[in-house]
Coordinates of C-alpha atoms in Angstrom, one line a residue:
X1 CA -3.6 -17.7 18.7
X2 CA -5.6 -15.7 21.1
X3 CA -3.8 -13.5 24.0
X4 CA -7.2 -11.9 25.1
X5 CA -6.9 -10.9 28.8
X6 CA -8.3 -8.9 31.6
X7 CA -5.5 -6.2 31.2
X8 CA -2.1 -6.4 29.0
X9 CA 0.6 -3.9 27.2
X10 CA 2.2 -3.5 24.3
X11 CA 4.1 -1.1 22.6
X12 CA 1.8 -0.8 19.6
X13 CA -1.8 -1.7 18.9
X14 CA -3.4 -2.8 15.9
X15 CA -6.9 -2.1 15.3
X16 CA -7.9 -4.4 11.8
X17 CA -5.8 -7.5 10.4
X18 CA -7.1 -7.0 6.8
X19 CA -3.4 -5.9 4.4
X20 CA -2.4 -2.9 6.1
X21 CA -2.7 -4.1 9.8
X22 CA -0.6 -7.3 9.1
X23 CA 2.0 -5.6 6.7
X24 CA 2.2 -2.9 9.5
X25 CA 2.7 -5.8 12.1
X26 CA 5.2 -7.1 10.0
X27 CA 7.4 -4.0 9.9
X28 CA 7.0 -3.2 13.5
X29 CA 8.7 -6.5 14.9
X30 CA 11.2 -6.4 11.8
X31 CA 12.1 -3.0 14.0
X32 CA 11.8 -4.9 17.4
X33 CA 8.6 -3.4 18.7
X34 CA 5.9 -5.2 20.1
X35 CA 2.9 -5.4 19.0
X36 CA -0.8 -6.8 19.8
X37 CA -3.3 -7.2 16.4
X38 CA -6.9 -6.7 17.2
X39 CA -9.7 -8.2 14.9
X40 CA -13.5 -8.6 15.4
X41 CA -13.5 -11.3 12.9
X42 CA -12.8 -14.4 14.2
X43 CA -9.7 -15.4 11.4
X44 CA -8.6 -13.6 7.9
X45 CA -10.2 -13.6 4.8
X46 CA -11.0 -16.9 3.5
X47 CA -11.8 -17.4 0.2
X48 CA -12.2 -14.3 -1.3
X49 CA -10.8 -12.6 -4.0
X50 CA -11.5 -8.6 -2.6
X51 CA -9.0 -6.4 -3.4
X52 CA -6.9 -9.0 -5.6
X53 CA -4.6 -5.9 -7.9
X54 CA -1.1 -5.8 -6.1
X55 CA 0.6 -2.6 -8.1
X56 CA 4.4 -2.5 -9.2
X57 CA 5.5 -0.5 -6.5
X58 CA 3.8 -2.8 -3.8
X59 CA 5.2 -6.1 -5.7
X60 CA 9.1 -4.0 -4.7
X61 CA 8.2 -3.4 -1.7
X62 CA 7.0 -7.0 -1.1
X63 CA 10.4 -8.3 -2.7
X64 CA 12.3 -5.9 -0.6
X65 CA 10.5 -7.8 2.8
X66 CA 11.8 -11.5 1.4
X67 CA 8.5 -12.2 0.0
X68 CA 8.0 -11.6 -3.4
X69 CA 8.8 -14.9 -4.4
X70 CA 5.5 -16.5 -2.9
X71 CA 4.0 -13.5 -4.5
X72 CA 5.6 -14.0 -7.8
X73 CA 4.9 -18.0 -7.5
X74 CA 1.3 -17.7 -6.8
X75 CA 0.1 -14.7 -8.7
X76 CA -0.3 -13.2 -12.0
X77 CA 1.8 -10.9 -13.6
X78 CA -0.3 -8.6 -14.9
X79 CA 1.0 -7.1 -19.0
X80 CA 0.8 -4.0 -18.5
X81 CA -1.3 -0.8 -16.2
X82 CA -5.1 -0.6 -16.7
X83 CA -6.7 3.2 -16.5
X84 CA -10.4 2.5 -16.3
X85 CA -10.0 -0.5 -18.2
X86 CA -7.8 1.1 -20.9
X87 CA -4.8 -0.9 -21.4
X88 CA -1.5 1.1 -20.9
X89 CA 1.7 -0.8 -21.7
X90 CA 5.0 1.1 -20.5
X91 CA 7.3 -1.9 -20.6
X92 CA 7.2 -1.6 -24.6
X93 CA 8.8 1.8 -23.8
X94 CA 11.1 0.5 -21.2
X95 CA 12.1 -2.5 -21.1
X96 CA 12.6 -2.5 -17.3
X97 CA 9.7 -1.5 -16.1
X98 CA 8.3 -3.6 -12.5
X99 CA 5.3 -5.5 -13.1
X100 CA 2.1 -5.8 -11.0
X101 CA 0.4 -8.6 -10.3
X102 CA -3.1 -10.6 -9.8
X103 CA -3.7 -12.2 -6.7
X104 CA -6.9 -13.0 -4.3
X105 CA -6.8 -11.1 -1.3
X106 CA -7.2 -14.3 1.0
X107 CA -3.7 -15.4 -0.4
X108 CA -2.1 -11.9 0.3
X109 CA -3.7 -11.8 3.7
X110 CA -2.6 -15.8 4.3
X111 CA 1.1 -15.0 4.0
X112 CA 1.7 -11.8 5.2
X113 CA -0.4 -13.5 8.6
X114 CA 2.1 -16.3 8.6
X115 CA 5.0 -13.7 8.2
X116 CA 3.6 -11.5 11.1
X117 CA 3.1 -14.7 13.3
X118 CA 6.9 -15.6 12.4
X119 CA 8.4 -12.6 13.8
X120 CA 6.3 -12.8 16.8
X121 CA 2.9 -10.3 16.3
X122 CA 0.5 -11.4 18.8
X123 CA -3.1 -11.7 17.7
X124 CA -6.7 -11.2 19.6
X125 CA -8.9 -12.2 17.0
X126 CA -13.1 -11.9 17.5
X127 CA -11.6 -9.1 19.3
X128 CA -13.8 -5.4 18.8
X129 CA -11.6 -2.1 20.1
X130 CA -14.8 -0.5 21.9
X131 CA -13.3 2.6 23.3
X132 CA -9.9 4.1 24.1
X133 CA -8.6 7.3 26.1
X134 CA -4.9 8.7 25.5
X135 CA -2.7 11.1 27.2
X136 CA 0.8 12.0 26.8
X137 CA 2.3 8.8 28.0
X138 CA 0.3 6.5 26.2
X139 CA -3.0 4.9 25.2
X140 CA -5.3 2.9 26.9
X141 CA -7.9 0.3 24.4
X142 CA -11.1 -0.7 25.8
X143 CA -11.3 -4.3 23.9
X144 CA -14.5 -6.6 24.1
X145 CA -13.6 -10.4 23.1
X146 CA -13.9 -14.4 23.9
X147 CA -12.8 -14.0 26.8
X148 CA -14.7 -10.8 27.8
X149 CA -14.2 -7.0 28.5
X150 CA -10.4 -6.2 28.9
X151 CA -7.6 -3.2 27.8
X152 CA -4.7 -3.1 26.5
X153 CA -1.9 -0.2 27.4
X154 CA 0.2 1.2 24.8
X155 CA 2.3 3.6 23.3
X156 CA 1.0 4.1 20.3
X157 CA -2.6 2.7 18.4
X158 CA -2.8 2.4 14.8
X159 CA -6.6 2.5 13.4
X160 CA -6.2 -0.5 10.3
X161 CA -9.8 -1.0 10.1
X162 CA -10.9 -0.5 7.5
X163 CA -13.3 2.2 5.9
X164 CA -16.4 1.9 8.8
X165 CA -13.0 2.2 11.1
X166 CA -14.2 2.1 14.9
X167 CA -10.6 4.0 15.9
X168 CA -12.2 6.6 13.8
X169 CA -15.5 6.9 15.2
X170 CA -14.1 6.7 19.0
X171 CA -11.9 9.7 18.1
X172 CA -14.3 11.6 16.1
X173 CA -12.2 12.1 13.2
X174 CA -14.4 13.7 10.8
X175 CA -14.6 12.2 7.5
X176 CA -15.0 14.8 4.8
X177 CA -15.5 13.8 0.8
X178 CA -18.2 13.1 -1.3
X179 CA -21.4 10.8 -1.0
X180 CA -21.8 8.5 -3.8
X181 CA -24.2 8.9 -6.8
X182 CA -24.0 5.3 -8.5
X183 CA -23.7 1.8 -6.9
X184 CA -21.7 -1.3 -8.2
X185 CA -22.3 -4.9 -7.0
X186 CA -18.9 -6.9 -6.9
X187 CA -18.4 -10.6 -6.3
X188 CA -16.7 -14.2 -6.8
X189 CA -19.4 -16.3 -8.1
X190 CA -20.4 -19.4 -9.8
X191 CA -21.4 -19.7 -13.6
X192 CA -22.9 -22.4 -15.1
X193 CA -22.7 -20.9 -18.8
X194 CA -19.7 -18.3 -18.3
X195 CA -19.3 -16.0 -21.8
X196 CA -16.9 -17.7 -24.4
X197 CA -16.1 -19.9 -21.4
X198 CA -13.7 -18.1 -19.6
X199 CA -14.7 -14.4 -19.1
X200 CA -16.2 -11.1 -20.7
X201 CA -14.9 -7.5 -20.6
X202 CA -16.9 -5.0 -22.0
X203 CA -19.1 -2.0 -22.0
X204 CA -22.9 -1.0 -23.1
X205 CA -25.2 1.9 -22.8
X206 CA -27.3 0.4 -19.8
X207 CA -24.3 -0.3 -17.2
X208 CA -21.0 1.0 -18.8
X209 CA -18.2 -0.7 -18.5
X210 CA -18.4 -4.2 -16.8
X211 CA -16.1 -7.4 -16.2
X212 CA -16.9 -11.5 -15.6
X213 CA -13.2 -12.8 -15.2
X214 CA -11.8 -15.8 -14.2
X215 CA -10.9 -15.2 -10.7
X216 CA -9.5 -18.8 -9.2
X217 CA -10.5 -22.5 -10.7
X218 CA -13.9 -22.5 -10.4
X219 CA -14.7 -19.0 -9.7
X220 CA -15.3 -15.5 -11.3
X221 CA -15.2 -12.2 -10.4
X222 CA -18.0 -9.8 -10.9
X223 CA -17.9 -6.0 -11.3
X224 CA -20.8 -4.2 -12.9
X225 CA -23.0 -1.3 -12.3
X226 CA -26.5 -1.0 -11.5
X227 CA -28.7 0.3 -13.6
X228 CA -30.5 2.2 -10.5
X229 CA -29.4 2.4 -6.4
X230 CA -30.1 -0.1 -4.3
X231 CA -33.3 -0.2 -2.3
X232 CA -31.3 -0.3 1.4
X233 CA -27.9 0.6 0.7
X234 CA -26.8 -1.3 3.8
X235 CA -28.0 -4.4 3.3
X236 CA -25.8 -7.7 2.2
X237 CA -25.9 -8.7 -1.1
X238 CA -27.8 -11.7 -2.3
X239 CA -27.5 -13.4 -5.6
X240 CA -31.1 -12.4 -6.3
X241 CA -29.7 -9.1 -6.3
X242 CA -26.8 -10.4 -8.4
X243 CA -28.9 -11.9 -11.0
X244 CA -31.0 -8.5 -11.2
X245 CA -28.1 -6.4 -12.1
X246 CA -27.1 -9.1 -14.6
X247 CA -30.2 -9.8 -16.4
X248 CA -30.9 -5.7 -15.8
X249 CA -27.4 -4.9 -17.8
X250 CA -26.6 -7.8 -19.8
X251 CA -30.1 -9.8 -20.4
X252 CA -28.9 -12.7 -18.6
X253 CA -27.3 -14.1 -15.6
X254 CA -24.7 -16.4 -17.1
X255 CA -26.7 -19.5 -15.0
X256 CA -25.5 -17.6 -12.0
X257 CA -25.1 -20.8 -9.1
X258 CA -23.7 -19.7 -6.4
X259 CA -21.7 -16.7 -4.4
X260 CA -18.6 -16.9 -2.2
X261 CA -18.0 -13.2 -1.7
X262 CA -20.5 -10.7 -2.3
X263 CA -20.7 -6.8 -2.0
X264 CA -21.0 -3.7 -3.3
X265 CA -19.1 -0.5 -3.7
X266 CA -19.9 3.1 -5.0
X267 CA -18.7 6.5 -6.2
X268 CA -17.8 7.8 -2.6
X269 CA -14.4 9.6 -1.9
X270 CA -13.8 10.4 1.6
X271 CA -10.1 11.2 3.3
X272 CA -9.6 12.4 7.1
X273 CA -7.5 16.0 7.1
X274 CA -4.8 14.3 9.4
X275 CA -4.1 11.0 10.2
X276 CA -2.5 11.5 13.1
X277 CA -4.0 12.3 16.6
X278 CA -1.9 12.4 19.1
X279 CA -1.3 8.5 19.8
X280 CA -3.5 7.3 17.4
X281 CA -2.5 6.9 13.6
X282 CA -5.1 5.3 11.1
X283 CA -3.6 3.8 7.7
X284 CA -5.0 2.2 4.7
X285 CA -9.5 2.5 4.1
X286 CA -9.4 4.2 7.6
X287 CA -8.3 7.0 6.3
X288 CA -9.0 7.1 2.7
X289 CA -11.8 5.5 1.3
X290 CA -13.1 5.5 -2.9
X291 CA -13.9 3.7 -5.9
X292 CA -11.5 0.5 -6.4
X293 CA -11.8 1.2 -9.8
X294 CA -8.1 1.1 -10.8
X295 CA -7.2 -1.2 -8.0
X296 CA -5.8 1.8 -5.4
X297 CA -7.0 1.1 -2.3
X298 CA -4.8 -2.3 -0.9
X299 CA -1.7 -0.4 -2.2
X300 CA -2.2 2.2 -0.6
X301 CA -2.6 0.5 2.8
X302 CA 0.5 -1.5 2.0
X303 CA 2.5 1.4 1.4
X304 CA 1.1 3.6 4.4
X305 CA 1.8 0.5 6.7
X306 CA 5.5 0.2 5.2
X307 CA 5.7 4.5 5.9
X308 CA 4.8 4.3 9.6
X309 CA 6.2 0.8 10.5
X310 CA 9.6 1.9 10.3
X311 CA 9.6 5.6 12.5
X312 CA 7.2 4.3 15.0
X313 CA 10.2 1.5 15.4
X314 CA 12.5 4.2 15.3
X315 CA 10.8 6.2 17.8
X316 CA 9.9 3.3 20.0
X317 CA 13.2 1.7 19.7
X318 CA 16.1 3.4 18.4
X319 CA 16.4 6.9 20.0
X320 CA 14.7 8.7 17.2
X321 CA 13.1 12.0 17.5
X322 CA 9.3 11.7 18.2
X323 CA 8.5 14.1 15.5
X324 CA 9.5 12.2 13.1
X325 CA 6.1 10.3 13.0
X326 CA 4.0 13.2 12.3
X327 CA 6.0 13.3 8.5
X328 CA 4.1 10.1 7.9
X329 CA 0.6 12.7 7.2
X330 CA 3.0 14.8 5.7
X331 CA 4.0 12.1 2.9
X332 CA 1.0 10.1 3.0
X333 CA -2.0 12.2 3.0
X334 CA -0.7 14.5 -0.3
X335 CA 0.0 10.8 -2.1
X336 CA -3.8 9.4 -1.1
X337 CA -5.5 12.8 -2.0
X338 CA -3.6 12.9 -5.7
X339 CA -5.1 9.1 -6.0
X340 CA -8.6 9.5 -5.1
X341 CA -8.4 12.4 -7.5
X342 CA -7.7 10.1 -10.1
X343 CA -9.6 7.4 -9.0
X344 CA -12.7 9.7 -9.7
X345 CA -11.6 10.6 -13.3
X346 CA -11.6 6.6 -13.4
X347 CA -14.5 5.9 -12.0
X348 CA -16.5 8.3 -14.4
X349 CA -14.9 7.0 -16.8
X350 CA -16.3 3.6 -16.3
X351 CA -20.1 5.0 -16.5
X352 CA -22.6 4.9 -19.6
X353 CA -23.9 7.7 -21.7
X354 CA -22.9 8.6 -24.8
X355 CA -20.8 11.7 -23.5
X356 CA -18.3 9.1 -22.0
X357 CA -18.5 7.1 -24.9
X358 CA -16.8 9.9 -26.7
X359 CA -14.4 10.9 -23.5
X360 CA -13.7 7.4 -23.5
X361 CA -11.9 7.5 -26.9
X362 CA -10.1 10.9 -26.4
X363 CA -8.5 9.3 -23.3
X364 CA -8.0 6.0 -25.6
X365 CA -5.6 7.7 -27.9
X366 CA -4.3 10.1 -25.3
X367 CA -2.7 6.9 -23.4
X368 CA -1.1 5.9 -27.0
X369 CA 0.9 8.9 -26.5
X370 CA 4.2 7.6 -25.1
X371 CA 5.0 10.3 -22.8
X372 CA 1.3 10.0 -20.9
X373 CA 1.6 6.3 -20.8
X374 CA 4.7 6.9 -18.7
X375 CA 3.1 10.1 -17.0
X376 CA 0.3 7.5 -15.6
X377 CA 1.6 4.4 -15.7
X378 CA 4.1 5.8 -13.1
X379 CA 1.3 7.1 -10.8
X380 CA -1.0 4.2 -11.1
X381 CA 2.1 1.5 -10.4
X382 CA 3.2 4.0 -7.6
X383 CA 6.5 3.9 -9.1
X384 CA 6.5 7.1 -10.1
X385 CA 5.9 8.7 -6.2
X386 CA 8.1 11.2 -4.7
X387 CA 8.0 12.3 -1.2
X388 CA 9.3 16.0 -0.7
X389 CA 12.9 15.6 0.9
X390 CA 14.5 17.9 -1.4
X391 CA 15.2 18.7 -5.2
X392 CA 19.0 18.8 -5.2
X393 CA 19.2 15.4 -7.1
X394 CA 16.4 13.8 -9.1
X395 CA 16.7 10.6 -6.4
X396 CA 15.7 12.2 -3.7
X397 CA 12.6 11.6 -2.4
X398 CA 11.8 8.6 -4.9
X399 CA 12.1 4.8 -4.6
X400 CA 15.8 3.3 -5.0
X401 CA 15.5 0.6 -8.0
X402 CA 16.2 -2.8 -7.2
X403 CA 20.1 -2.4 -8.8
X404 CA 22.5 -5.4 -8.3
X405 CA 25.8 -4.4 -6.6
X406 CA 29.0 -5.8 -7.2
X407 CA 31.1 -7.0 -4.5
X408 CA 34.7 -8.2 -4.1
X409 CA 33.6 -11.8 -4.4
X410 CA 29.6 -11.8 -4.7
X411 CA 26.9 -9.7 -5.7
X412 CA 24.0 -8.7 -4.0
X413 CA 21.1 -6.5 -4.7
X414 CA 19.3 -3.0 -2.8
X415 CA 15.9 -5.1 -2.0
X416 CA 18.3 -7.7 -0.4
X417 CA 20.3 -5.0 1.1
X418 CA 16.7 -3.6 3.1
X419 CA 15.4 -7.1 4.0
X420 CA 15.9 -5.9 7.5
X421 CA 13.5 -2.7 7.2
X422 CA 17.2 -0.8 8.2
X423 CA 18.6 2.2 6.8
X424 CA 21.2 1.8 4.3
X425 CA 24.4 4.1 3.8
X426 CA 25.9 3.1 0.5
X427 CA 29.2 4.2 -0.6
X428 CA 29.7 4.2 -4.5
X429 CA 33.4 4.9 -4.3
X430 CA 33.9 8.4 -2.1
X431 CA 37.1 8.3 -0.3
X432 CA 35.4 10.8 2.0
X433 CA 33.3 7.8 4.0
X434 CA 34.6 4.6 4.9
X435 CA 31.8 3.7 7.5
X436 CA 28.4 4.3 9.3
X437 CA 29.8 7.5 11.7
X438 CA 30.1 5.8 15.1
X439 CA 27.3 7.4 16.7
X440 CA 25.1 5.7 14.0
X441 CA 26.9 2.3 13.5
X442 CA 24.5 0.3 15.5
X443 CA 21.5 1.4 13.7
X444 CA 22.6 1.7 10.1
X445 CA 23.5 -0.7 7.6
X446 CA 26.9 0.1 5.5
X447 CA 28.4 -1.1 1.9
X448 CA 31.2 -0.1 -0.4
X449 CA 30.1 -0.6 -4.0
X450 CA 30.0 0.6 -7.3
X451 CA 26.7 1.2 -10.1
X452 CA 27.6 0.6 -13.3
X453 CA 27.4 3.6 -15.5
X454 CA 24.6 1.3 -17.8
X455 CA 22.5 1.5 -14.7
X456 CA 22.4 5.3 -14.1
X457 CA 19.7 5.4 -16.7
X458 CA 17.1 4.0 -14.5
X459 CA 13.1 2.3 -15.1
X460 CA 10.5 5.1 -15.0
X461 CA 13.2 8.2 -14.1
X462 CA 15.3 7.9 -17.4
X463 CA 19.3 9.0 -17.0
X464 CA 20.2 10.1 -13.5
X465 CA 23.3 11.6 -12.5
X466 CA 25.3 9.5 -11.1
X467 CA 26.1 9.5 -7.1
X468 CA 29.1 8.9 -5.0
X469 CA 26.8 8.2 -1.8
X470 CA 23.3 7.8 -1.2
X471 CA 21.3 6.9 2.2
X472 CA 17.9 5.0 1.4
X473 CA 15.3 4.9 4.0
X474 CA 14.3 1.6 5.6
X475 CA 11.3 1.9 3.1
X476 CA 13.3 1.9 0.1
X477 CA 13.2 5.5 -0.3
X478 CA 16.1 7.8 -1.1
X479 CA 16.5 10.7 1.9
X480 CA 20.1 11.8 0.9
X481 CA 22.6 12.0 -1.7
X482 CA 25.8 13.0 -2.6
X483 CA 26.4 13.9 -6.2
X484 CA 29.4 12.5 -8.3
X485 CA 32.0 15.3 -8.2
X486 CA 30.5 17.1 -5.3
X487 CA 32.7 16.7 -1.8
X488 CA 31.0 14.4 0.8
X489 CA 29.5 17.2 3.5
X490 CA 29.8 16.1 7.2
X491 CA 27.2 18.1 8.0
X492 CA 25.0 17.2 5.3
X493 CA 25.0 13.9 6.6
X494 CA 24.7 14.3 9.9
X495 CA 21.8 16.5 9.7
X496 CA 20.2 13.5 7.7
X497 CA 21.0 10.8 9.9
X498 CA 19.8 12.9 12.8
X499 CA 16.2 13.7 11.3
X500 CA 15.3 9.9 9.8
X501 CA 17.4 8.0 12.7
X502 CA 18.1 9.9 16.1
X503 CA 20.5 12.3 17.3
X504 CA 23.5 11.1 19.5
X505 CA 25.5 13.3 22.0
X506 CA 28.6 11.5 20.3
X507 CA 30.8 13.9 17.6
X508 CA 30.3 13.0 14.2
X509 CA 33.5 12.4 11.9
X510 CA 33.6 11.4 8.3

């Protein structure tokens, strides 16, 4: 589908249909808003495994959007959490811990494109944004596609992609971080005489650590260093160049064939200081860009499209306060900073020399420890985030498990419960609330339920005090609480449902 035209509106514009632009389209017409994707490439990924590591916390938030089961049906579970290569497994210290998952990036981007389509994102694709201008009603984008020069009027643009972003060079966002010192080439390729048949992970003094793994029938993935830069830094790949970091690091090429994918990554680390201006948002490599060396990047453009989705919806659609976006760089931002900080620690680790040799097997039996397999295993999965809305109860601010909630004649579950993307009041058995207050009811979901006591010791927190009301986010994230044996506060909730959904000239009685 192509909606190209001289001149057309929206109320949001995407820039980049890679993960984060089509999860972001998603959650904006799960809100109601609509929304135009633009993409220079002229359909999705095909065929390419990319950025194939889909983290615990993603997998929730998948399952939470109705789609983890096509997830779950065509990926791999992944054992347990990888830090540089150094398996961590938390589930043998709680049962209940989420798993991540393996799967080829053209399959993520394949069905969240179908889901986007579904709920009615429109699509320019060989579409480039080549310029844009803002003011304080809107945003106007300069596009160049098939069907020639044109632009597109919005409220709002939102820079998806990717790391050479073009939102982020028309708005001269500066780009601070640090210029890489060591290359990597990265592929899916073709083997005629693959190791033991099916793969190799391993590590020596010329390249560090380096992986051949099956990738899809037929196909491997590639990840290994090179032993020295490349000559032009900016030029594609070839499998001549493949074969000379194989034979260079391993003394043979495996009867390297033929190349799908091809590319190359480095030690980099760049993050923009705001990633809001004005109008203009940029999520996922746009804003952050590093190492993929413990599988960060796609997870974190999932997560900032599922952030921003639902306030610009709010905003746009349902009488929220406009400054509720600008707390998407004030979650977001802190959470990408703490990962490229440990995506460097990673991505040393990874190198050669006998100094990391010897690092390499402090960290080893430092991660045997049970309380720093937790510690990271809860960062890397992205279970373990918390976003700063308060410290009066050990929920706030952190994910809401997927519990399952007895009813009077069912059961249901919180991920089924925020299928929608719509806040959720849940009453665990205060007398105080019996509904949504009416100036809210039209834009907040409502249950009467109870936890079992069991389940107050929860994956990755450990025993929380129990509640007798929580609200949860449209992202799955906990923004108020009222403790067991603490009276319900009108004005506690109020004040909550005013910041995260809109005010209303309507009195407020619990």
């Amino acid at each position: 589908m192509n909606t190209n035209s001289s001149a057309s509106k929206a109320q949001v514009v995407i820039a980049g249909a890679g993960p984060t632009g089509l999860m972001l389209a998603a959650e904006l017409r799960l809100g109601g808003v609509d929304v135009v994707v633009v993409e220079r490439r002229a359909s999705g990924t095909v065929g390419e495994s990319r950025a194939p590591g889909i983290n615990a916390r993603s997998v929730e938030i998948l399952t939470q959007r109705g789609l983890g089961e096509e997830f779950q049906r065509l990926g791999k579970t992944l054992p347990g959490v990888l830090f540089s290569g150094i398996p961590m497994a938390p589930q043998d210290l709680d049962p209940g811990w989420p798993a991540a998952m393996i799967l080829p990036q053209h399959q993520t981007e394949r069905i969240l494109t179908t889901r986007a389509v579904e709920l009615g994102a429109r699509f320019e694709w060989s579409t480039s944004v080549v310029d844009l201008r803002q003011d304080e009603h809107g945003v106007e984008v300069s596009v160049d596609g098939p069907s020639g020069p044109g632009t597109i009027r919005a409220d709002y643009l939102v820079g998806a992609d990717g790391g050479h972003s073009a939102v982020r060079r028309l708005c001269d966002i500066a780009f601070p971080g640090d210029d890489p010192v060591s290359w990597w080439v990265v592929g899916d390729v073709q083997l005629d005489s693959p190791p033991d048949g099916r793969g190799v992970f391993g590590r020596n003094e010329h390249i560090g650590t380096y992986q051949i793994s099956r990738a899809e029938p037929g196909w491997f993935r590639l990840s290994m260093m090179r032993a020295t830069p490349p000559a032009d830094r900016a030029a594609p790949v070839t499998l001549d160049e493949l074969r000379e970091v194989m034979r260079d690091g391993l003394g043979t090429d495996y009867g390297l064939s033929g190349a799908r994918w091809m590319s190359r990554f480095s030690d980099g680390f760049r993050q923009i200081t705001d990633y809001r201006h004005g109008r203009v948002f940029l999520a996922g490599d746009a804003g952050h860009t590093h190492s993929p060396i413990g599988g960060q990047g796609l997870n974190l453009g999932i997560q900032d499209a599922v952030n921003l989705g639902w306030k610009l919806a709010a905003v746009l659609n349902h009488g929220a306060p406009e400054a509720l976006l600008d707390t998407y760089h004030q979650e977001r931002h802190p959470i990408a900073a703490a990962v490229l900080q440990l995506t460097k620690a990673q991505t040393a680790l990874i190198k050669p020399g006998a100094q990391n040799d010897a690092l390499r097997t402090v960290v080893t039996d430092m991660l045997a420890v049970p309380e720093t397999c937790l510690h990271l295993s809860g960062i890397l999965s992205g279970l373990d985030l918390r976003y700063p809305l308060g410290d009066t109860h050990p929920l706030l601010g952190r994910r809401m498990p997927n519990l399952t909630l007895p009813l009077k004649e069912s059961a249901t579950t919180i991920f089924d419960l925020l299928r929608p993307a719509r806040p959720l009041l849940i009453n665990l058995g205060t007398e105080a609330l019996t509904a949504v207050p009416a100036a809210w009811s039209d834009r907040v979901d409502y249950i009467e339920t109870h936890i079992p006591a069991s389940d107050w010791n929860m994956p990755v927190f450990g025993e929380i005090p129990p509640c007798e009301a929580i609200f949860i986010r449209p992202d799955g994230y906990v923004a108020w609480v009222n403790p067991a044996g603490t009276p319900l506060s009108p004005d506690a909730l109020t004040a909550t449902l005013e910041q995260w959904v809109g005010t209303s000239a309507d009195a407020i009685t619990v």
